[in-house]
Short mmCIF file of C-alpha atoms in Angstrom, two decimals:
data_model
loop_
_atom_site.label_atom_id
_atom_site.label_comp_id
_atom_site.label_asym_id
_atom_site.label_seq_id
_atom_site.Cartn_x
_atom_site.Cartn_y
_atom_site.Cartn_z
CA UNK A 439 -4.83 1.36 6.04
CA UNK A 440 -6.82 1.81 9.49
CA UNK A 441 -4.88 0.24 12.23
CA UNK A 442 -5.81 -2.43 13.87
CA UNK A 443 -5.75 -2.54 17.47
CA UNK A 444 -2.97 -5.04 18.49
CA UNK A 445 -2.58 -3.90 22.08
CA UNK A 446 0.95 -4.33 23.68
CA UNK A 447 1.45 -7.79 24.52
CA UNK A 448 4.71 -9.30 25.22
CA UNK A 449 6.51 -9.84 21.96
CA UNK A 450 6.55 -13.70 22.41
CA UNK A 451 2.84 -13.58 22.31
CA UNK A 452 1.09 -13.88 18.58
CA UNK A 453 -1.16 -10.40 18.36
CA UNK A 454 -4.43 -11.50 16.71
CA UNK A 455 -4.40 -11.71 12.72
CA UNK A 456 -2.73 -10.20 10.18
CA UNK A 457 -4.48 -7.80 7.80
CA UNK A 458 -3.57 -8.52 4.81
CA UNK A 459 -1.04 -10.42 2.20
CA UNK A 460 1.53 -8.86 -0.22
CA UNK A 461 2.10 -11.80 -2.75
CA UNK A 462 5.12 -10.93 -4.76
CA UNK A 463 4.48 -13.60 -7.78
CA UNK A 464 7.21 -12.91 -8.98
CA UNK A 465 10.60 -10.42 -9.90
CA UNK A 466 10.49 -10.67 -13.81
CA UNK A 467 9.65 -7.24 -14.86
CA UNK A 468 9.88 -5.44 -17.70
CA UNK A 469 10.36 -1.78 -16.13
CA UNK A 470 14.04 -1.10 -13.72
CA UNK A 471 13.22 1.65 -11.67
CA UNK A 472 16.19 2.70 -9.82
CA UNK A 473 14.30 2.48 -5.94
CA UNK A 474 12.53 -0.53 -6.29
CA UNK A 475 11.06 -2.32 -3.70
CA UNK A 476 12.42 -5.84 -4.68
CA UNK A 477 15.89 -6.50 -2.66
CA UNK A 478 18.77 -6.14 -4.67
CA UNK A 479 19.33 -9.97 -4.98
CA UNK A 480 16.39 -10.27 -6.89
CA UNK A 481 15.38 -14.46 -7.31
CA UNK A 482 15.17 -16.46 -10.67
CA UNK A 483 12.22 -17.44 -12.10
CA UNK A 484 13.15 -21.08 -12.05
CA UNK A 485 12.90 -20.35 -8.31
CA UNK A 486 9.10 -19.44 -8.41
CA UNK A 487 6.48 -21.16 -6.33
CA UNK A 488 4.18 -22.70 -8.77
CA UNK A 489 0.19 -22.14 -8.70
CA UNK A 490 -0.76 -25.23 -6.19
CA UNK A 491 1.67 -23.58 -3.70
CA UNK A 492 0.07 -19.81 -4.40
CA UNK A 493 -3.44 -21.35 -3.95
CA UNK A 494 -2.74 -23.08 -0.47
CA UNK A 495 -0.79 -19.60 0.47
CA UNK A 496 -3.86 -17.89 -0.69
CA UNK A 497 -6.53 -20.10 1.50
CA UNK A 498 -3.92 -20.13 4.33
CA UNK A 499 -4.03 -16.55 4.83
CA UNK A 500 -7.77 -16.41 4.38
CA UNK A 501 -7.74 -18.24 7.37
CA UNK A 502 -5.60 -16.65 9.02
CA UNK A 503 -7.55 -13.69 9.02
CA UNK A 504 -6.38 -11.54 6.37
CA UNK A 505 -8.68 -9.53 4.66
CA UNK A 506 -6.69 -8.17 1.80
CA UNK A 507 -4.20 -9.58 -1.00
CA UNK A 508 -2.12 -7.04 -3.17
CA UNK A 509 -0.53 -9.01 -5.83
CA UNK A 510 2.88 -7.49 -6.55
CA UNK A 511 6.07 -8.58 -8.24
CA UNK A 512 8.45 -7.81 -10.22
CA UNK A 513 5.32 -7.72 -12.81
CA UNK A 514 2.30 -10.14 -11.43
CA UNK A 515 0.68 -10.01 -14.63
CA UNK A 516 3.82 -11.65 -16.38
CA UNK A 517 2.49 -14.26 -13.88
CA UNK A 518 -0.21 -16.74 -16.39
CA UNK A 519 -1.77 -17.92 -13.82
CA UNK A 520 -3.22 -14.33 -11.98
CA UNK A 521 -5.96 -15.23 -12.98
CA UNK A 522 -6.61 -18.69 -10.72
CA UNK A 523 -5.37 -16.61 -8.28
CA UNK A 524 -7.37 -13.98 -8.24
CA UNK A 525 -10.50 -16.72 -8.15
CA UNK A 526 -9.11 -17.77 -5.25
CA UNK A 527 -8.65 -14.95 -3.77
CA UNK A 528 -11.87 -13.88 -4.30
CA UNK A 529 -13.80 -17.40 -3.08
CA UNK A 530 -12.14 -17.05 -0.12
CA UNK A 531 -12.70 -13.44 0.63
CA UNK A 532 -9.93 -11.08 -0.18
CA UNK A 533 -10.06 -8.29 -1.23
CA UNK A 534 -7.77 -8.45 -4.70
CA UNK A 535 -5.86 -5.81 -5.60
CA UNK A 536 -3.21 -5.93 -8.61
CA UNK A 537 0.25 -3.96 -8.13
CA UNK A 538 0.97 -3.32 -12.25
CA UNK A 539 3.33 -1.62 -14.43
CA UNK A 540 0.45 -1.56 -16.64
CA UNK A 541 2.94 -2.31 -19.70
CA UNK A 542 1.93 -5.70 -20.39
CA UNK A 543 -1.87 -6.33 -20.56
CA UNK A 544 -3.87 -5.45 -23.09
CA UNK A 545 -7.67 -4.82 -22.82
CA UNK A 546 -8.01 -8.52 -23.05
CA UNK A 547 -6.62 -9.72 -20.28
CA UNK A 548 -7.30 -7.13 -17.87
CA UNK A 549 -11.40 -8.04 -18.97
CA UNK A 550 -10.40 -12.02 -17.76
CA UNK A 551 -8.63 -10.42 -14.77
CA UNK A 552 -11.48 -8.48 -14.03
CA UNK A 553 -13.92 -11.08 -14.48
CA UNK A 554 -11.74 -13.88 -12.03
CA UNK A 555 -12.80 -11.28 -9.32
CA UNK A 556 -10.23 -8.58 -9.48
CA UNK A 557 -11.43 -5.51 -6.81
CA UNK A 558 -8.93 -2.50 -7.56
CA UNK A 559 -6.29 -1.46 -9.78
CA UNK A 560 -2.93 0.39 -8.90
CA UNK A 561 -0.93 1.54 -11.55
CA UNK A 562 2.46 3.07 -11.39
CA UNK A 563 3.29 6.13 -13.01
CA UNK A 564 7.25 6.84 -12.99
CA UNK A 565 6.65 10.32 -14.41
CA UNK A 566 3.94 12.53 -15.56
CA UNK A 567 5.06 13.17 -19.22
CA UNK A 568 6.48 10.63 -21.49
CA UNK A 569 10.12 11.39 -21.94
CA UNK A 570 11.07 11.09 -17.98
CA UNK A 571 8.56 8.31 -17.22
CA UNK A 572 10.33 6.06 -19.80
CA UNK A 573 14.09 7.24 -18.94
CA UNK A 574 13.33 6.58 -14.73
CA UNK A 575 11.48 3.42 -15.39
CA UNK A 576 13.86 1.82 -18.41
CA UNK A 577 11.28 1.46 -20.53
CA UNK A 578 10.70 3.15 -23.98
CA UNK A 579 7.01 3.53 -25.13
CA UNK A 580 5.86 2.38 -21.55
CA UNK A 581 4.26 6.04 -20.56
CA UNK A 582 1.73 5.49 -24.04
CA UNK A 583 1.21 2.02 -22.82
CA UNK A 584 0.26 3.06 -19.74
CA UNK A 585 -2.34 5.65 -20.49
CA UNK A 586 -4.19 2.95 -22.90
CA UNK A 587 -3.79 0.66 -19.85
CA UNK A 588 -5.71 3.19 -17.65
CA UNK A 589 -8.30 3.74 -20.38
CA UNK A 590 -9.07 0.06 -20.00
CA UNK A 591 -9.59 0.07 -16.53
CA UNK A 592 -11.55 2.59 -16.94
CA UNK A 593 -13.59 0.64 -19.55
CA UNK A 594 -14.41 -2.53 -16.96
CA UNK A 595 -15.18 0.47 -14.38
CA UNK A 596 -12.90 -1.35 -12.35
CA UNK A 597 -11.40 1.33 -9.34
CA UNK A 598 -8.15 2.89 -9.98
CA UNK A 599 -5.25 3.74 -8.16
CA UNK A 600 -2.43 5.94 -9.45
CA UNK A 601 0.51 5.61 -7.70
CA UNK A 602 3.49 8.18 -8.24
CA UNK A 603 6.66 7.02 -6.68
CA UNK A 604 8.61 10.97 -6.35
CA UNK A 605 12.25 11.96 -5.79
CA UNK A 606 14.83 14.57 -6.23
CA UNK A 607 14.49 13.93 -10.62
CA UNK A 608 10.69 14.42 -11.04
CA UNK A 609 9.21 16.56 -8.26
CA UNK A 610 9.26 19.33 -10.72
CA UNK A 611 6.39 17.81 -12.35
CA UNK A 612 4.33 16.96 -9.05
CA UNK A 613 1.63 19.03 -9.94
CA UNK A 614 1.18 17.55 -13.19
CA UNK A 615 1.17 14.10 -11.70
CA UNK A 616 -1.69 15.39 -9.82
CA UNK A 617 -3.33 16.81 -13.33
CA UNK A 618 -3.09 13.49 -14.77
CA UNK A 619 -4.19 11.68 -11.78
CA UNK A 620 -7.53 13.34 -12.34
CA UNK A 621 -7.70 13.06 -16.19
CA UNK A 622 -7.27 9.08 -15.87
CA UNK A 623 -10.08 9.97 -13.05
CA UNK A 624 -8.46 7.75 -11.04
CA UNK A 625 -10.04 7.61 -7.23
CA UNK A 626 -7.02 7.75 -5.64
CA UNK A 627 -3.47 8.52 -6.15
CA UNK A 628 -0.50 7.72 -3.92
CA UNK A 629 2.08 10.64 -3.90
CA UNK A 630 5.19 8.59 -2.67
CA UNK A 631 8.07 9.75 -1.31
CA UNK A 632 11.19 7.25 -2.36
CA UNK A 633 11.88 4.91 0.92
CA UNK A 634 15.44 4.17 0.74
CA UNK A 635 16.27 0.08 0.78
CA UNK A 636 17.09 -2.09 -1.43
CA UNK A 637 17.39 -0.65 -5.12
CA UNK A 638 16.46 3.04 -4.19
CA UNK A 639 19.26 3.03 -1.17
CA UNK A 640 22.19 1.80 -3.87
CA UNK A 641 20.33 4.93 -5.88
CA UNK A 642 20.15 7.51 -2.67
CA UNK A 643 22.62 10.14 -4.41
CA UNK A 644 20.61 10.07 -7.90
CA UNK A 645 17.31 10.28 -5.73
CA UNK A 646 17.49 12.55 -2.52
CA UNK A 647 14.86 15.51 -3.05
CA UNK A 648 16.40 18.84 -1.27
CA UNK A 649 14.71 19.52 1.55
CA UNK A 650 13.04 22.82 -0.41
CA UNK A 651 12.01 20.42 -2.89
CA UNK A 652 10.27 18.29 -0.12
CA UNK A 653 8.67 21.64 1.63
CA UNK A 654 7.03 22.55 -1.69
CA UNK A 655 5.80 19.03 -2.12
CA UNK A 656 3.80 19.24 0.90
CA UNK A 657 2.43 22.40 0.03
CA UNK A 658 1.28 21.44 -3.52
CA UNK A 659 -0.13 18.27 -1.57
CA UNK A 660 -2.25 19.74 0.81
CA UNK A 661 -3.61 22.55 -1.38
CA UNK A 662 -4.49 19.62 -3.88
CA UNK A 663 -6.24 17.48 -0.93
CA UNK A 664 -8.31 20.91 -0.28
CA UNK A 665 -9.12 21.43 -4.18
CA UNK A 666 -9.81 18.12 -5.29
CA UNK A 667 -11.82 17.00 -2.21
CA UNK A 668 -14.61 14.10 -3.47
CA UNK A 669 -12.54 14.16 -6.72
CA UNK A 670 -9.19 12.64 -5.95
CA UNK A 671 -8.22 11.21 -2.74
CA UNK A 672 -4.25 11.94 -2.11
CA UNK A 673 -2.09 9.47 -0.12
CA UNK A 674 0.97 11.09 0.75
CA UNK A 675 4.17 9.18 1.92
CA UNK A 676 7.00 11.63 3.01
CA UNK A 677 10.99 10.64 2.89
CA UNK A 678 11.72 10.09 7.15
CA UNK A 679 15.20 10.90 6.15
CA UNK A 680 13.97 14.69 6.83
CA UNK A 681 11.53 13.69 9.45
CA UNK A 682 11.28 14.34 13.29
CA UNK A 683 9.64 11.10 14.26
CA UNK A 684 9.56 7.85 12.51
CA UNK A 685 6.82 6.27 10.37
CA UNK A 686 4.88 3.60 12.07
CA UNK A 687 6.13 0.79 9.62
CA UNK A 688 3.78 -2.05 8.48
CA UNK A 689 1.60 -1.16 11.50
CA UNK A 690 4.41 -2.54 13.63
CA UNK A 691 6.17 -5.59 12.67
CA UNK A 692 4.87 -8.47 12.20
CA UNK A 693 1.48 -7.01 13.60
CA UNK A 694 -0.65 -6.82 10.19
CA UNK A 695 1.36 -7.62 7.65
CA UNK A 696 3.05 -10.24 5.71
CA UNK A 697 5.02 -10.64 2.14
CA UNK A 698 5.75 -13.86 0.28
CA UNK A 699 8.68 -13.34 -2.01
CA UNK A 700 8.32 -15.26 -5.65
CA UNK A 701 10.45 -17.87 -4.16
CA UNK A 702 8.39 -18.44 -1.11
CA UNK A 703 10.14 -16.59 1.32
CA UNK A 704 7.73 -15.20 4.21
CA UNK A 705 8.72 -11.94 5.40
CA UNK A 706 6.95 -9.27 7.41
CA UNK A 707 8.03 -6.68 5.27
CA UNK A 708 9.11 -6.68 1.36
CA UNK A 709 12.38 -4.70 2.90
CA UNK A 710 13.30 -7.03 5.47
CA UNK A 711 15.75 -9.31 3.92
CA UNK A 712 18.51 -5.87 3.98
CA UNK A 713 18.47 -7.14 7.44
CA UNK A 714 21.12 -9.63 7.01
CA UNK A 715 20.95 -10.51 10.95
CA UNK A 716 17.74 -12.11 10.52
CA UNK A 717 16.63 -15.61 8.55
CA UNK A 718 13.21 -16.67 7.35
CA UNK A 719 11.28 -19.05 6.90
CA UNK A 720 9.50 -20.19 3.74
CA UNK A 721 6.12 -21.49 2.73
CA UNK A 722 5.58 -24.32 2.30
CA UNK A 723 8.28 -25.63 4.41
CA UNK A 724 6.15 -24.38 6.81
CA UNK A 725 2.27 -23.00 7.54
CA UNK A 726 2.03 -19.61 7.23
CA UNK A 727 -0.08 -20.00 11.03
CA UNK A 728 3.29 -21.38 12.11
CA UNK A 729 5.30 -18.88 10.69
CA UNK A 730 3.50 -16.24 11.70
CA UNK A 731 3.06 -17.33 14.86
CA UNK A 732 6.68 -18.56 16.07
CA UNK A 733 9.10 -17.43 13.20
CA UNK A 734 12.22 -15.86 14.68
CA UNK A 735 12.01 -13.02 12.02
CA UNK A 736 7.96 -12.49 13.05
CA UNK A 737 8.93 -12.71 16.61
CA UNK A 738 12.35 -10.73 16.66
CA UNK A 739 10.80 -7.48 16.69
CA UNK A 740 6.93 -7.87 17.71
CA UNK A 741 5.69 -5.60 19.83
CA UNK A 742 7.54 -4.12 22.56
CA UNK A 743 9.50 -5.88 24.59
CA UNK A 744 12.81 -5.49 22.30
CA UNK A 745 12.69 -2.04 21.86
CA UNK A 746 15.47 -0.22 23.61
CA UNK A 747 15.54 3.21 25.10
CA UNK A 748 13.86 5.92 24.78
CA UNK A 749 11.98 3.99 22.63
CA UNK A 750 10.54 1.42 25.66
CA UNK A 751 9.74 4.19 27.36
CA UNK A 752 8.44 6.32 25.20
CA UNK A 753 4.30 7.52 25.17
CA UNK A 754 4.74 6.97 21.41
CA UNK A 755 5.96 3.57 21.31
CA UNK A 756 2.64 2.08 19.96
CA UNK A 757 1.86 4.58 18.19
CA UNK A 758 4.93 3.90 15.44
CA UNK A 759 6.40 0.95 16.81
CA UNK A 760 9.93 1.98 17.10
CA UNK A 761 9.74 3.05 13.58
CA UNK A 762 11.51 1.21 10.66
CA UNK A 763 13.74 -1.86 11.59
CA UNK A 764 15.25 -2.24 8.31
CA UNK A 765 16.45 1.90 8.13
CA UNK A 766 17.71 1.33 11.70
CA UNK A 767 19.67 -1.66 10.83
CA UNK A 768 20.65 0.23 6.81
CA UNK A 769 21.71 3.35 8.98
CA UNK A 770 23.45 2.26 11.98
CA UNK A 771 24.57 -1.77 11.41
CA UNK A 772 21.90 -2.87 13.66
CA UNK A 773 18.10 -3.54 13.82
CA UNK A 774 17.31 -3.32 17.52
CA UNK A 775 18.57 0.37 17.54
CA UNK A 776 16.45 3.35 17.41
CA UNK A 777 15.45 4.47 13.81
CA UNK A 778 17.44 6.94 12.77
CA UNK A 779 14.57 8.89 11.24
CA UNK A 780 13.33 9.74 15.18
CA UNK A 781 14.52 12.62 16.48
CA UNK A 782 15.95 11.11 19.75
CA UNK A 783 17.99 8.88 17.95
CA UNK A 784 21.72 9.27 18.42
CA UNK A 785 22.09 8.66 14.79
CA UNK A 786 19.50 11.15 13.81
CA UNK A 787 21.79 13.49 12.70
CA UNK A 788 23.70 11.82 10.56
CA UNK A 789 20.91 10.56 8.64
CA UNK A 790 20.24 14.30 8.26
CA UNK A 791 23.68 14.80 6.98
CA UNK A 792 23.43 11.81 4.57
CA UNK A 793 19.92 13.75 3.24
CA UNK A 794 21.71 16.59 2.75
CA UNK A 795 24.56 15.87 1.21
CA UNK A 796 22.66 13.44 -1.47
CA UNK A 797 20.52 15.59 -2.03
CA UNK A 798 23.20 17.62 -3.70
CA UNK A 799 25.21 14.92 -5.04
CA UNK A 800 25.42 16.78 -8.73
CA UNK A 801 25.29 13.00 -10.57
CA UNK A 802 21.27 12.49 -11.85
CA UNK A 803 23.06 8.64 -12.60
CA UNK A 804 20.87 5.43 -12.05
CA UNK A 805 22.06 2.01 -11.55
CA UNK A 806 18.91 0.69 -12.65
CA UNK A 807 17.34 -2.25 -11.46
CA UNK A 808 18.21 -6.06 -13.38
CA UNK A 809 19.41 -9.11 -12.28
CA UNK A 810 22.55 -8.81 -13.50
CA UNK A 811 23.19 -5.29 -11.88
CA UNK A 812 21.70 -6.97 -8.63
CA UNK A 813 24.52 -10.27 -8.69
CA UNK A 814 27.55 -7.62 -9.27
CA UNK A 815 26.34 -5.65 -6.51
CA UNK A 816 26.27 -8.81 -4.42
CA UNK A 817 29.83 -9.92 -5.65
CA UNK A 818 30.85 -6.55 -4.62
CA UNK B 956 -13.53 14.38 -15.33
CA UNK B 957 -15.09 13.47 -12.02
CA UNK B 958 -16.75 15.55 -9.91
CA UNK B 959 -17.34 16.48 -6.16
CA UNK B 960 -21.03 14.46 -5.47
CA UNK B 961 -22.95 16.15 -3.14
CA UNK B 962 -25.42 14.13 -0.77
CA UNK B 963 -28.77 15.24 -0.38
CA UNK B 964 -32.33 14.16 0.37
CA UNK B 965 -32.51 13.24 -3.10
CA UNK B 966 -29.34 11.47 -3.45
CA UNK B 967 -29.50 7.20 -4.25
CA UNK B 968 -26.00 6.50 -2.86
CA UNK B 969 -24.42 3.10 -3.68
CA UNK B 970 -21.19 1.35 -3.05
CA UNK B 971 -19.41 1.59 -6.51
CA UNK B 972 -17.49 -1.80 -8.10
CA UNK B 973 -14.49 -2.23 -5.86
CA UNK B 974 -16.02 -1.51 -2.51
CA UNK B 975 -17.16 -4.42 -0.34
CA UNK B 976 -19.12 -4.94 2.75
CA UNK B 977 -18.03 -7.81 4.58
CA UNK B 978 -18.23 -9.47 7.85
CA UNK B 979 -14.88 -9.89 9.36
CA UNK B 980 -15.44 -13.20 11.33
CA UNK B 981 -11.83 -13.29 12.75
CA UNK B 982 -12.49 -9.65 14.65
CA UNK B 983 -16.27 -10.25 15.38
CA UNK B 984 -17.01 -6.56 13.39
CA UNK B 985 -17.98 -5.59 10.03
CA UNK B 986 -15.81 -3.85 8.10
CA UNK B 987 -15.93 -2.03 4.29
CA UNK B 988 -12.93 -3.46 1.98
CA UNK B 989 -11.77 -0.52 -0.49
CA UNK B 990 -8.73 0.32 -2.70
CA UNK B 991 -5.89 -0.17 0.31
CA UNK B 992 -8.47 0.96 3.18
CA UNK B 993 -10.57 -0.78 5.94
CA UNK B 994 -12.90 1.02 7.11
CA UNK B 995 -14.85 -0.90 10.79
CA UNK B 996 -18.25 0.27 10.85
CA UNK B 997 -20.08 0.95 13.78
CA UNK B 998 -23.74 -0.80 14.30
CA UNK B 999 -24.86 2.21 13.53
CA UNK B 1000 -23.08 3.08 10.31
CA UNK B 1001 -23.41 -0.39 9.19
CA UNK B 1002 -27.50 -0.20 9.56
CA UNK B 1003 -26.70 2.60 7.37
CA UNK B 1004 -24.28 1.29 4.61
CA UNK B 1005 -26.38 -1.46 4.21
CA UNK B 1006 -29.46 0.22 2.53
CA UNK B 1007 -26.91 1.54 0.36
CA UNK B 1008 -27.89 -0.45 -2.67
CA UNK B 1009 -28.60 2.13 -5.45
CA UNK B 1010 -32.10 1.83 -5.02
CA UNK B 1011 -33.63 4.13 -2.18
CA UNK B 1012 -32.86 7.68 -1.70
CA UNK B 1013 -31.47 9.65 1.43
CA UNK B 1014 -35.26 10.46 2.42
CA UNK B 1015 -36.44 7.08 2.44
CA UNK B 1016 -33.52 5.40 3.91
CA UNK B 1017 -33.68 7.98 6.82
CA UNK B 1018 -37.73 6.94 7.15
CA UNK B 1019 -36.91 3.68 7.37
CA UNK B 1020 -34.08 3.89 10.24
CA UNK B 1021 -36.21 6.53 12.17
CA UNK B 1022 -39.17 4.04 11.80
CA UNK B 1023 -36.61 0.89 13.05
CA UNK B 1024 -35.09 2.42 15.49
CA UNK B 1025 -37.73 4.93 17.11
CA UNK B 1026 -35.73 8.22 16.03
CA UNK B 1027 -36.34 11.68 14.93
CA UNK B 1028 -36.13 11.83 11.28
CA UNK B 1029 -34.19 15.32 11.17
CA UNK B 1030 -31.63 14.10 13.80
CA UNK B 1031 -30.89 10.58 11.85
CA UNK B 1032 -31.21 12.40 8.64
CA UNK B 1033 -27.89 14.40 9.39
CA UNK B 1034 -26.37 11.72 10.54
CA UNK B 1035 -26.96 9.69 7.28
CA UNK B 1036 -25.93 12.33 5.06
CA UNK B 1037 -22.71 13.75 7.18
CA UNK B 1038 -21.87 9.64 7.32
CA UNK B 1039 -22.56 9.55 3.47
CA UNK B 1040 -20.95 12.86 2.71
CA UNK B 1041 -17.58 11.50 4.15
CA UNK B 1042 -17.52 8.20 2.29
CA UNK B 1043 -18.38 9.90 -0.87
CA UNK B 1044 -15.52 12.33 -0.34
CA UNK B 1045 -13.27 9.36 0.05
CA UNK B 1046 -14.41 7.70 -3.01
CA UNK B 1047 -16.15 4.83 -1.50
CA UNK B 1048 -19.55 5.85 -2.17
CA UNK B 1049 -21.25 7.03 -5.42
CA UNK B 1050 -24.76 8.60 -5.65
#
């Protein structure tokens, strides 16, 4: 996403708008990948906002000034009412994209999706062959699925996105990944490097890549970029746990950015709530202008003014924002320290140490993601 | 399979389903929505994009900017296909 520029004002000062919206309908899914976004506590359904509170969320935003909506879950389209909500999206000027699993719609309702106003597509791919895309995503006969999902986005010449979430178990088969990106002629594909929270930090041991493994992901990448230029457009996300400097997360917090969770929770990241520290707000107890505006969470680290040394005085500092709050606060207990991922961090080696040593762990083990997994690992 | 698209005089480029030109009230610009991008145009690029409609070629939309705008045809012709070139290589652009 191009950046917007946010300029450094004091963080107790709202920066303009935010970009765009990451509704998480909801955390029903029928896939458990082990390094799922979704926090480990993952909510009920009975805990879902219903469609009048989506569509006020939806037209709140709009004026707000975001300009894009990725519907997300869990699975949105186990969500019956995507398709109001894509209308809406779409009369008041979103861009609509749908975040899918692709397991669950048929050609059907991907044509009424499509017709409410739907603008792009991004499938997941777990794997690029059948056997390990149904063993890492828990779901048997979802890799056939899939590929007749793709088919019918290609149908409703609707644009698609692959996206290829990568770790330690299937970078073997990165260049096939690439191979199928371009059969499904997708546009784009995202080559994504596991980010460890929530369900993929419980699963950091089964996941690590070595750091060989990463090298000669890179390489494949950018000789890929060079082949398939005006074919395939490669995103490529790389693991900070081997980087030098840190990834400019969301854009900077609370700068351009912001996720509802299913039951209304409004975060500025769909990590944030591993930050135990910090408590949000949720829609519609409140606006989302008022939220965003004068939430402790948007507020706590907006901006500048928190960040502590070197980071305040660093010629980088709005360039990633201090990094990644929620890896600072995983790593080192708390979310105002430097991100572990930067080089200048005193914890910097130890997250190269914890890389290291996962990355050889020997046990290729999941805990994979359900509900029930999620409350025991609460309860412990 | 899909392949590269090269732009030339010839070409009729157009912005494909999923690509959107909008005017982004909030930040006074206009901007193209795509698949997770944002791309701000320029008034330049934007006089471009906009006679991007699947209906007149690279020849006559460079014509009709060098008549608008009082410009040498060659010199906005290469800017209207390297501007072209680069969306179609990011897949926001078909011809």
């Amino acid at each position: 996403m191009t950046s917007q520029p946010s300029g450094s004002e004091p963080s107790g000062t709202p920066p303009g708008f935010p970009l765009a919206i990451l509704a998480e309908l909801t955390h029903r899914c029928p896939l458990q990948c082990p390094y799922c976004s979704n926090p480990v506590a993952l909510e009920a359904a009975s805990a879902e906002l219903d469609t009048d509170t989506w569509l006020r969320a939806i037209e709140e935003v709009a004026e707000l000034g975001a300009l894009q909506i990725h519907f997300s879950g869990g699975e949105p389209t186990s969500r019956k009412d995507l398709e109001t909500l894509i209308r809406k999206a779409n009369e008041v000027g979103l861009y609509s994209n749908l975040i899918t699993a692709g397991v669950l719609v048929g050609e059907d309702r991907l044509s009424s999706l499509a017709d409410a106003g739907l603008d792009h597509v991004q499938l997941s791919f777990q794997d690029s062959e059948a056997a390990g895309c149904d063993r890492i995503g828990g779901f048997k006969g979802g890799f056939e699925k899939k590929l007749e999902f793709a088919k019918s986005v290609n149908a409703l010449d609707l644009p698609l996105t692959a996206n290829m979430v990568v770790h330690r178990q299937n970078l073997a088969n990165l260049e096939t990944m690439l191979e199928l990106a371009v059969e499904l002629t997708a546009r784009r594909v995202e080559i994504a490097h596991v980010q460890y929270y929530g369900w993929a930090y419980v699963n950091r041991a089964a996941l690590m890549p070595t750091r060989a493994q990463l090298e000669r992901a890179t390489e494949i990448v950018e000789e890929a970029r060079e082949r398939l230029k005006g074919i395939l457009v490669i995103d490529y996300v790389v693991p900070d746990y081997y980087a030098k400097r840190p990834k400019s997360c969301m854009g900077g917090w609370g700068q351009q950015f912001l996720n509802i969770s299913p039951a209304g929770k409004v975060l500025p990241c769909h990590a944030a709530e591993s930050i135990t520290s910090l408590s949000f707000d949720r829609f519609p107890d409140k606006s989302l202008r008022e939220i965003w505006e004068t939430s402790d969470a948007f507020l706590a680290y907006r901006g500048t003014d928190w960040m502590p040394e070197p980071c305040r005085s660093c010629d980088r500092r709005e360039i990633d924002w201090g990094g990644c709050r929620c890896q600072a606060f995983a790593i080192t207990g708390a979310a105002d320290n430097v991100d572990p991922a930067c080089a200048l961090s005193p914890e910097h080696e130890l997250l190269q140490a914890l890389a290291q040593e996962d990355s050889h762990a020997g046990s290729d083990d999941f805990l994979y993601r359900t509900r029930r997994t999620g409350l025991e690992l609460q309860d412990a | 399979m899909t392949e590269r698209i090269e732009i030339t005089e010839t070409s009729v480029p157009a912005l494909p389903r999923g690509v959107k030109l909008r005017f982004d009230k909030q930040r006074d610009q206009w901007v193209l929505l795509a698949p997770e991008r944002l791309f701000v145009l320029d008034s330049i690029a934007l006089e471009i994009v906009k006679r991007c409609k699947g209906e007149a070629n690279i020849d006559e939309i460079a014509d009709d900017l060098a008549t608008s705008f009082s410009a040498p045809k060659d010199v906005v012709m290469k800017d209207v296909i390297a501007l072209l070139q680069d969306l179609t290589d990011k897949r926001i652009l078909t011809a």
